[in-house]
Short mmCIF file of C-alpha atoms and ligand atoms in Angstrom, two decimals:
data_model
loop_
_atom_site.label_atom_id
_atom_site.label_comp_id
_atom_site.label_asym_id
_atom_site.label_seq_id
_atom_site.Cartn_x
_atom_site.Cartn_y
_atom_site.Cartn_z
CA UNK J 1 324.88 301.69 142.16
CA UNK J 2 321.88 304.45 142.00
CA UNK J 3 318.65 303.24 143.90
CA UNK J 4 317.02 303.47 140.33
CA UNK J 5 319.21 301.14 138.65
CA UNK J 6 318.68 298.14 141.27
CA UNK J 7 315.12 299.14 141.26
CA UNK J 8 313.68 296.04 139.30
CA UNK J 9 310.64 293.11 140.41
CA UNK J 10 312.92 291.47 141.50
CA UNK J 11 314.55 293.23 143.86
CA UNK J 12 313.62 292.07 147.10
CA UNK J 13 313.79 294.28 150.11
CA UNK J 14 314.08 291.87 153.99
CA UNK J 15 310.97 292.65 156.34
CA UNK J 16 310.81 292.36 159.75
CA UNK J 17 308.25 289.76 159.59
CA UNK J 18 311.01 287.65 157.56
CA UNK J 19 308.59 287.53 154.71
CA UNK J 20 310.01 289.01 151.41
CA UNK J 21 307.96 291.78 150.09
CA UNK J 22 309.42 293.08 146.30
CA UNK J 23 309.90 296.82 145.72
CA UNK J 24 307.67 298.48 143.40
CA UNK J 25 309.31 297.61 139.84
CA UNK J 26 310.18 301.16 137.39
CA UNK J 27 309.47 303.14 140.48
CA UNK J 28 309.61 306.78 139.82
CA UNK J 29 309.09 309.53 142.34
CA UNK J 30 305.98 312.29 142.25
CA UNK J 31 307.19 315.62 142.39
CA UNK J 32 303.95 317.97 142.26
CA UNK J 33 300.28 317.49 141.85
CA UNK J 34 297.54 319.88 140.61
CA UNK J 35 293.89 319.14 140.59
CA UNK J 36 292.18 321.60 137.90
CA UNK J 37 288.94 320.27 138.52
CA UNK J 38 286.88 317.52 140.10
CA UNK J 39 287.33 315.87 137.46
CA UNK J 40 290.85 316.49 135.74
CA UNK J 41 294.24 316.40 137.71
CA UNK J 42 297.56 316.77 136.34
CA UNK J 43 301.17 315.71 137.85
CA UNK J 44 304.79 315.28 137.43
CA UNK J 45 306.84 312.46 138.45
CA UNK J 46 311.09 312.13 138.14
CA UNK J 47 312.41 310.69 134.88
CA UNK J 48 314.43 308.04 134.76
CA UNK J 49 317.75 308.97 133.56
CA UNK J 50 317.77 306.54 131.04
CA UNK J 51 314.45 307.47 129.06
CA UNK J 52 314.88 308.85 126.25
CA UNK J 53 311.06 309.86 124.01
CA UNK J 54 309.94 312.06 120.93
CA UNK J 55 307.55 314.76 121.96
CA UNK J 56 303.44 313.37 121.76
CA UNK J 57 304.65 309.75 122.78
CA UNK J 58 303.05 307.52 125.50
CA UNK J 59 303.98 305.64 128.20
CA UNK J 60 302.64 302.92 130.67
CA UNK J 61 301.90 304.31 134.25
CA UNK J 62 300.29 302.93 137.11
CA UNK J 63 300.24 301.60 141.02
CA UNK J 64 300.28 297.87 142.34
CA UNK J 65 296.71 296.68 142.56
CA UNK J 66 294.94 295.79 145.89
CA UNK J 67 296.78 292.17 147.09
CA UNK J 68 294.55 289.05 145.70
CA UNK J 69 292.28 288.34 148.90
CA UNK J 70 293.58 284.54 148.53
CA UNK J 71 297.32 284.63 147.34
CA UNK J 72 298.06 288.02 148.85
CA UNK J 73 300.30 288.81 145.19
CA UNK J 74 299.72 292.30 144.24
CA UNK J 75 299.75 293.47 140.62
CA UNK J 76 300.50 296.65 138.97
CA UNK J 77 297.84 298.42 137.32
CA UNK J 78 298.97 300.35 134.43
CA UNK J 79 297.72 302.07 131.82
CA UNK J 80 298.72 304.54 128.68
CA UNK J 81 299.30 307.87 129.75
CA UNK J 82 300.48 310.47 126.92
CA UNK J 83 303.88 312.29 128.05
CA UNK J 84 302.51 316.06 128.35
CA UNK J 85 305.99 317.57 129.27
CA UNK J 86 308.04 318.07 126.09
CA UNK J 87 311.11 315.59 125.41
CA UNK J 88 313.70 317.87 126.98
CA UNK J 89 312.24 318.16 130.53
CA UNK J 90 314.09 317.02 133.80
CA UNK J 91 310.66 315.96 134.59
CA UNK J 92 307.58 314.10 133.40
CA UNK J 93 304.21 315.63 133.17
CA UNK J 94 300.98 313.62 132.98
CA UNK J 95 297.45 314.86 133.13
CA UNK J 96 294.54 312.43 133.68
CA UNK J 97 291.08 312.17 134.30
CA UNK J 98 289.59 311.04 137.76
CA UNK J 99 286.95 308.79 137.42
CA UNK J 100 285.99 307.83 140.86
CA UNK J 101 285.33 303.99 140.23
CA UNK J 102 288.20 303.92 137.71
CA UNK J 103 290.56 300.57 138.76
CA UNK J 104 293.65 303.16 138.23
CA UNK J 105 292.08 306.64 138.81
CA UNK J 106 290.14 305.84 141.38
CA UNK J 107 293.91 305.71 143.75
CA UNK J 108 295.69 307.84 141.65
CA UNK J 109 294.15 310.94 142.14
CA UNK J 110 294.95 310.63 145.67
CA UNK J 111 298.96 311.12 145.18
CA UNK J 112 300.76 313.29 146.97
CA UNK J 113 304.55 314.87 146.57
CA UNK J 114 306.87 311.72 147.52
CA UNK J 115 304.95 309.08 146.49
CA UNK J 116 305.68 306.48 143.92
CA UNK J 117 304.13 305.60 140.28
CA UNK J 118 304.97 302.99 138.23
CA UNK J 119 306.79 303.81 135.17
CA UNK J 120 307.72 301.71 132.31
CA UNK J 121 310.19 303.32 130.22
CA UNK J 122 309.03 302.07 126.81
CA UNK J 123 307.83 304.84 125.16
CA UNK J 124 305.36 304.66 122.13
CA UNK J 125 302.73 306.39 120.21
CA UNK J 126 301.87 308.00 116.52
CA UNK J 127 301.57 311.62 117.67
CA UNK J 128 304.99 312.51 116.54
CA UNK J 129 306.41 315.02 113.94
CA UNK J 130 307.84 311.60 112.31
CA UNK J 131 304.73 310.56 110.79
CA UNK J 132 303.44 313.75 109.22
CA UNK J 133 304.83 314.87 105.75
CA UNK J 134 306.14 318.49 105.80
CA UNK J 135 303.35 321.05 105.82
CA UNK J 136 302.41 325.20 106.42
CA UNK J 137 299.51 324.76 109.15
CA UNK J 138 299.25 322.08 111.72
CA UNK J 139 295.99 321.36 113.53
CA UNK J 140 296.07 319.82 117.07
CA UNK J 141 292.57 318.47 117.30
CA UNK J 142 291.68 317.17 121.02
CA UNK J 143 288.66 316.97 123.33
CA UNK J 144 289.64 316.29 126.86
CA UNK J 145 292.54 314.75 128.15
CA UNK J 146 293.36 314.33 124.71
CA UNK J 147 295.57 317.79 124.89
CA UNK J 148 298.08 315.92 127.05
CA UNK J 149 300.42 315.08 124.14
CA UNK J 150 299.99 318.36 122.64
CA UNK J 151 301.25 320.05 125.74
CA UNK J 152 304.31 318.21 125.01
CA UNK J 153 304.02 319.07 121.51
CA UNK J 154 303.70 322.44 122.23
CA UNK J 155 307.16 322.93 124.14
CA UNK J 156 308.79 321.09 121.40
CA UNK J 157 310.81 323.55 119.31
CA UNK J 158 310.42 321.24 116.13
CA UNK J 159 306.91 321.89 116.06
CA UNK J 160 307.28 325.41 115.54
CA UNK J 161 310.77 324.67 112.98
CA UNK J 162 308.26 322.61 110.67
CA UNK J 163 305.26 324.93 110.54
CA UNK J 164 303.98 328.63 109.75
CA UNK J 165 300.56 328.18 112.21
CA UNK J 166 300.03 325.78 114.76
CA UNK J 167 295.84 325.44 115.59
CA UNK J 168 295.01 323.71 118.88
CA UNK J 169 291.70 323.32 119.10
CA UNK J 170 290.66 321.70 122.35
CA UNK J 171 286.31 320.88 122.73
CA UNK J 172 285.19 319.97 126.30
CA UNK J 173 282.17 319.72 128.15
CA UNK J 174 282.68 322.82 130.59
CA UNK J 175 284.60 326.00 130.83
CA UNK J 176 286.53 324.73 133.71
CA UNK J 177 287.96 321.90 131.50
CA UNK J 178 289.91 324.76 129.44
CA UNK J 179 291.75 325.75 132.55
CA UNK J 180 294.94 323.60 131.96
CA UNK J 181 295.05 323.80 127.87
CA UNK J 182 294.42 328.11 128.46
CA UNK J 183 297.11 328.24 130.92
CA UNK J 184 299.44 325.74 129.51
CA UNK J 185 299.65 328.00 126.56
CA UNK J 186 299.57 331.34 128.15
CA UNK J 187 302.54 330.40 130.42
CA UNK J 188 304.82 329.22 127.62
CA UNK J 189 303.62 332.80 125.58
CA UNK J 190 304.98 334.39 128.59
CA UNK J 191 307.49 332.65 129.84
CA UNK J 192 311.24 334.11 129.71
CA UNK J 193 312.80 330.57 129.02
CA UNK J 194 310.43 329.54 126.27
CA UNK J 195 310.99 332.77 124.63
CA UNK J 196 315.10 331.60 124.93
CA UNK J 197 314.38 328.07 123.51
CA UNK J 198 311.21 328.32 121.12
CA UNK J 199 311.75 332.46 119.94
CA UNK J 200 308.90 334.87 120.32
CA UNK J 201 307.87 334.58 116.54
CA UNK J 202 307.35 331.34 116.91
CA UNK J 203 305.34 331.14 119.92
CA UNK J 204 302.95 333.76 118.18
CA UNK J 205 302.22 331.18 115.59
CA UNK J 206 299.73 329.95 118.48
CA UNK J 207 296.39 329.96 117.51
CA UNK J 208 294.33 328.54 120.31
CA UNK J 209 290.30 327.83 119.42
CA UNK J 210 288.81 326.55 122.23
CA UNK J 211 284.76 324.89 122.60
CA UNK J 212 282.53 324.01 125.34
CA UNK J 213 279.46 321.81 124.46
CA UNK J 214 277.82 322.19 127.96
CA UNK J 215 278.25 324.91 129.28
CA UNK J 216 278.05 328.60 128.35
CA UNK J 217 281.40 329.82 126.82
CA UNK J 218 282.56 332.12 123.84
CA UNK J 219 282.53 329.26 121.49
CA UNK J 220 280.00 326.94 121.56
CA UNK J 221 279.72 323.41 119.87
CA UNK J 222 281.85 320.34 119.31
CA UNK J 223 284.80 320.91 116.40
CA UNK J 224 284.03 318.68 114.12
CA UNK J 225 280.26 320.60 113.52
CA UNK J 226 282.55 324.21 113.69
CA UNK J 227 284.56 322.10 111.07
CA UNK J 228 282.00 321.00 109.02
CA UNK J 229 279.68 324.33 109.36
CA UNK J 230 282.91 326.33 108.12
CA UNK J 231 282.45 328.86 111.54
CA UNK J 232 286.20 327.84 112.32
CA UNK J 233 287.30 328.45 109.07
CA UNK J 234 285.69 331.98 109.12
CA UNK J 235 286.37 333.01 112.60
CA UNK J 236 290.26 331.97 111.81
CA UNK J 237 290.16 333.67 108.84
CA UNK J 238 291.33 330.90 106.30
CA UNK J 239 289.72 328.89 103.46
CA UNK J 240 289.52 325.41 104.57
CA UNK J 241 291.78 321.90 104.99
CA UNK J 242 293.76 320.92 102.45
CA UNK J 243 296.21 318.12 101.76
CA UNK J 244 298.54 320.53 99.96
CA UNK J 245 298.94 322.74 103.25
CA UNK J 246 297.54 321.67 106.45
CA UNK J 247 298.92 318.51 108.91
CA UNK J 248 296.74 317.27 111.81
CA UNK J 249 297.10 315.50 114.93
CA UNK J 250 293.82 314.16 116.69
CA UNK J 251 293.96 312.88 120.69
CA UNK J 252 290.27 312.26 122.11
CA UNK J 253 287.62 309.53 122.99
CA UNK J 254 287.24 307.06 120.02
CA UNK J 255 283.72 308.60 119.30
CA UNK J 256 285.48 311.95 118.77
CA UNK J 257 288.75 310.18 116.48
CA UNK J 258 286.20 307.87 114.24
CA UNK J 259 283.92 311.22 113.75
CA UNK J 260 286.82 313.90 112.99
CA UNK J 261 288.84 311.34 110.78
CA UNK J 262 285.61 311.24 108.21
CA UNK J 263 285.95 315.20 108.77
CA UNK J 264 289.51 315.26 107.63
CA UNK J 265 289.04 312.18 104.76
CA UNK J 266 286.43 314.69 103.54
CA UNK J 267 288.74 317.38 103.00
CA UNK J 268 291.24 315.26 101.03
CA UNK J 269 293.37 314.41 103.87
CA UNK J 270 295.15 310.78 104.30
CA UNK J 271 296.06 309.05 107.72
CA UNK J 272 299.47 308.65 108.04
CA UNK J 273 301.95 306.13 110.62
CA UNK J 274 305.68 306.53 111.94
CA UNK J 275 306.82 303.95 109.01
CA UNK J 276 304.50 305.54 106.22
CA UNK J 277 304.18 309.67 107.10
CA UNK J 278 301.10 311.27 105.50
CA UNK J 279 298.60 314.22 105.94
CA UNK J 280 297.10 313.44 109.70
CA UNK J 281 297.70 311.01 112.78
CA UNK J 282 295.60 310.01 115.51
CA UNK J 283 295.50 308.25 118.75
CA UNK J 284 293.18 307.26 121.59
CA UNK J 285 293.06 309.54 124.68
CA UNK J 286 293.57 307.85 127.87
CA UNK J 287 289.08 308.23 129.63
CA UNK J 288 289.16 306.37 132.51
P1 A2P A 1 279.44 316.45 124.09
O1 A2P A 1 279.27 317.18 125.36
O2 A2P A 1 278.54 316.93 122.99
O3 A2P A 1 279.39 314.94 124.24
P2 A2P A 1 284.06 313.63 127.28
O4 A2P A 1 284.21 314.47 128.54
O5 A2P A 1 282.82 312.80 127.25
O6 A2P A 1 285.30 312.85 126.93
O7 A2P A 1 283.88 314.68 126.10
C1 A2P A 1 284.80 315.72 125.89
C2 A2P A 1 284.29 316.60 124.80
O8 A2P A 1 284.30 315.88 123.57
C3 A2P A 1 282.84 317.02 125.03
O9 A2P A 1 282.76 318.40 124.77
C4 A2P A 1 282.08 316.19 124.03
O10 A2P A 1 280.92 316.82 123.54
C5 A2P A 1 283.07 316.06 122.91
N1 A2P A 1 282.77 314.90 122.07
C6 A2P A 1 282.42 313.67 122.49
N2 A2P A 1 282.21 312.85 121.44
C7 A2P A 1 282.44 313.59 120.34
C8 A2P A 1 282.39 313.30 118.93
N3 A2P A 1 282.04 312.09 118.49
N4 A2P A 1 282.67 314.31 118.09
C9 A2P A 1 283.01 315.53 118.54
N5 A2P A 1 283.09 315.86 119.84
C10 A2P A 1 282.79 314.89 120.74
#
């Protein structure tokens, strides 16, 4: 039987102290790690071979906790990560925040190549093509880690089958926090096997819009002002939101999703759900 498959809390492995100790249950192994900034880190773990998700979905990840100073039990410590590696990867793709007294990020920005995660292969989430209704632009609204599901999105030849323009617009507090969206997008523009898989054409239906509210960049401001102002609309060259034509998907703090969904409601668009598929979705990015 593969390790993975008698992987499970249960499992107990002998010590040689003669006290049981269980494995780590849904282990999965880490295969790289990149740190973009101080603050941002992204990494990929193995998939399990039985997990099967639709591009934009989420997923509970985590570590055991410290042992209880009076029992000794150890529990993990999960929370909802977004999938940012599209649904036809060998590999899963995750990129988080660290926030240094974070209960999870705290210890998980210290992983290394080899190490385990926990995984549990239950796979959720409202980001998905499923819940839209068919439409000519789609907008990818984040701030922050909230681009995670839209790098899945964005290797996900569906998205490209079901639209004429794809907008990501991605607002974060300094240039340096563009790094992984700008590169993310740039390598599958240029890269041989996304050309195969996606087509040319559609890659160039890319229109990236990024914003820094901090610091000093080309384009200053958060997006839902830009929206609101009409700059994006006149530095994209288009007339405005509509329900007739554009989609959205939003992924940021819940400031940032309660402000942009009164943007969108403004311009006539409707929230919509897996079991009732409207004009926009949204969903909580994962801050600390
Ligand atoms: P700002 O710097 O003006 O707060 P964070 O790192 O705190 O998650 O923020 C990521 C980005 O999201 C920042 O650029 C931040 O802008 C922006 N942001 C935060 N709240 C909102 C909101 N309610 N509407 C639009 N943008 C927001």
């Amino acid at each position: 039987m593969p390790v993975d498959e008698i992987m499970t809390e249960q499992t107990i492995v002998p010590q040689t102290d003669a006290k049981p100790v269980p494995t780590l249950p849904d282990a999965q192994t880490v295969t790289s790690v990149k740190h973009w900034t101080d603050r941002l880190f992204s990494f990929r773990v193995s998939r399990p071979a039985s997990l099967r998700f639709r591009s934009g979905e989420f997923v509970m990840i985590g570590l055991m906790g410290d042992p209880d100073p009076k029992t000794g039990k150890q529990k993990p410590l999960l929370r909802a990560y977004s999938i940012a590696s599209p649904s036809w990867d060998e590999e899963l793709e995750f990129y988080s925040i660290k926030v240094q007294d974070g209960p999870l990020t705290s210890k998980l920005q210290h992983i290394q190549p080899g190490d385990q995660i926990i995984l549990r292969p239950k796979p959720v989430g409202t980001l998905v093509h499923d819940a839209l209704l068919p439409g000519k632009r789609l907008w990818l609204f984040a701030t922050g880690t909230g681009f995670a599901p839209f790098a899945s999105l964005l290797r996900e030849p569906e998205t490209y089958e079901n639209f004429e323009q794809v907008i990501v617009t991605h607002t974060v507090r300094d240039a340096a926090e563009l790094d992984y969206s700008r590169s993310l997008i740039e390598e599958i523009q240029n890269d041989e096997m996304m050309h195969e898989l996606i087509g040319k054409d559609n890659l160039a239906k890319i229109v990236y819009y990024p914003t820094t509210t901090r610091e000093q960049s080309p384009k200053m401001g958060r997006i839902t002002t830009l929206l609101e102002d009409g700059t994006v609309f006149a530095d994209l060259g288009i007339d405005g939101i509509n329900a007739e034509t554009d989609r959205g998907m939003v992924c940021g703090s819940l400031g940032f999703n309660k402000d942009i969904k009164e943007v969108l409601e403004g311009f006539g668009l409707e929230e919509g759900a897996n079991s009732d598929p409207k004009h926009y979705v949204v969903e909580k990015a994962f801050v600390g």
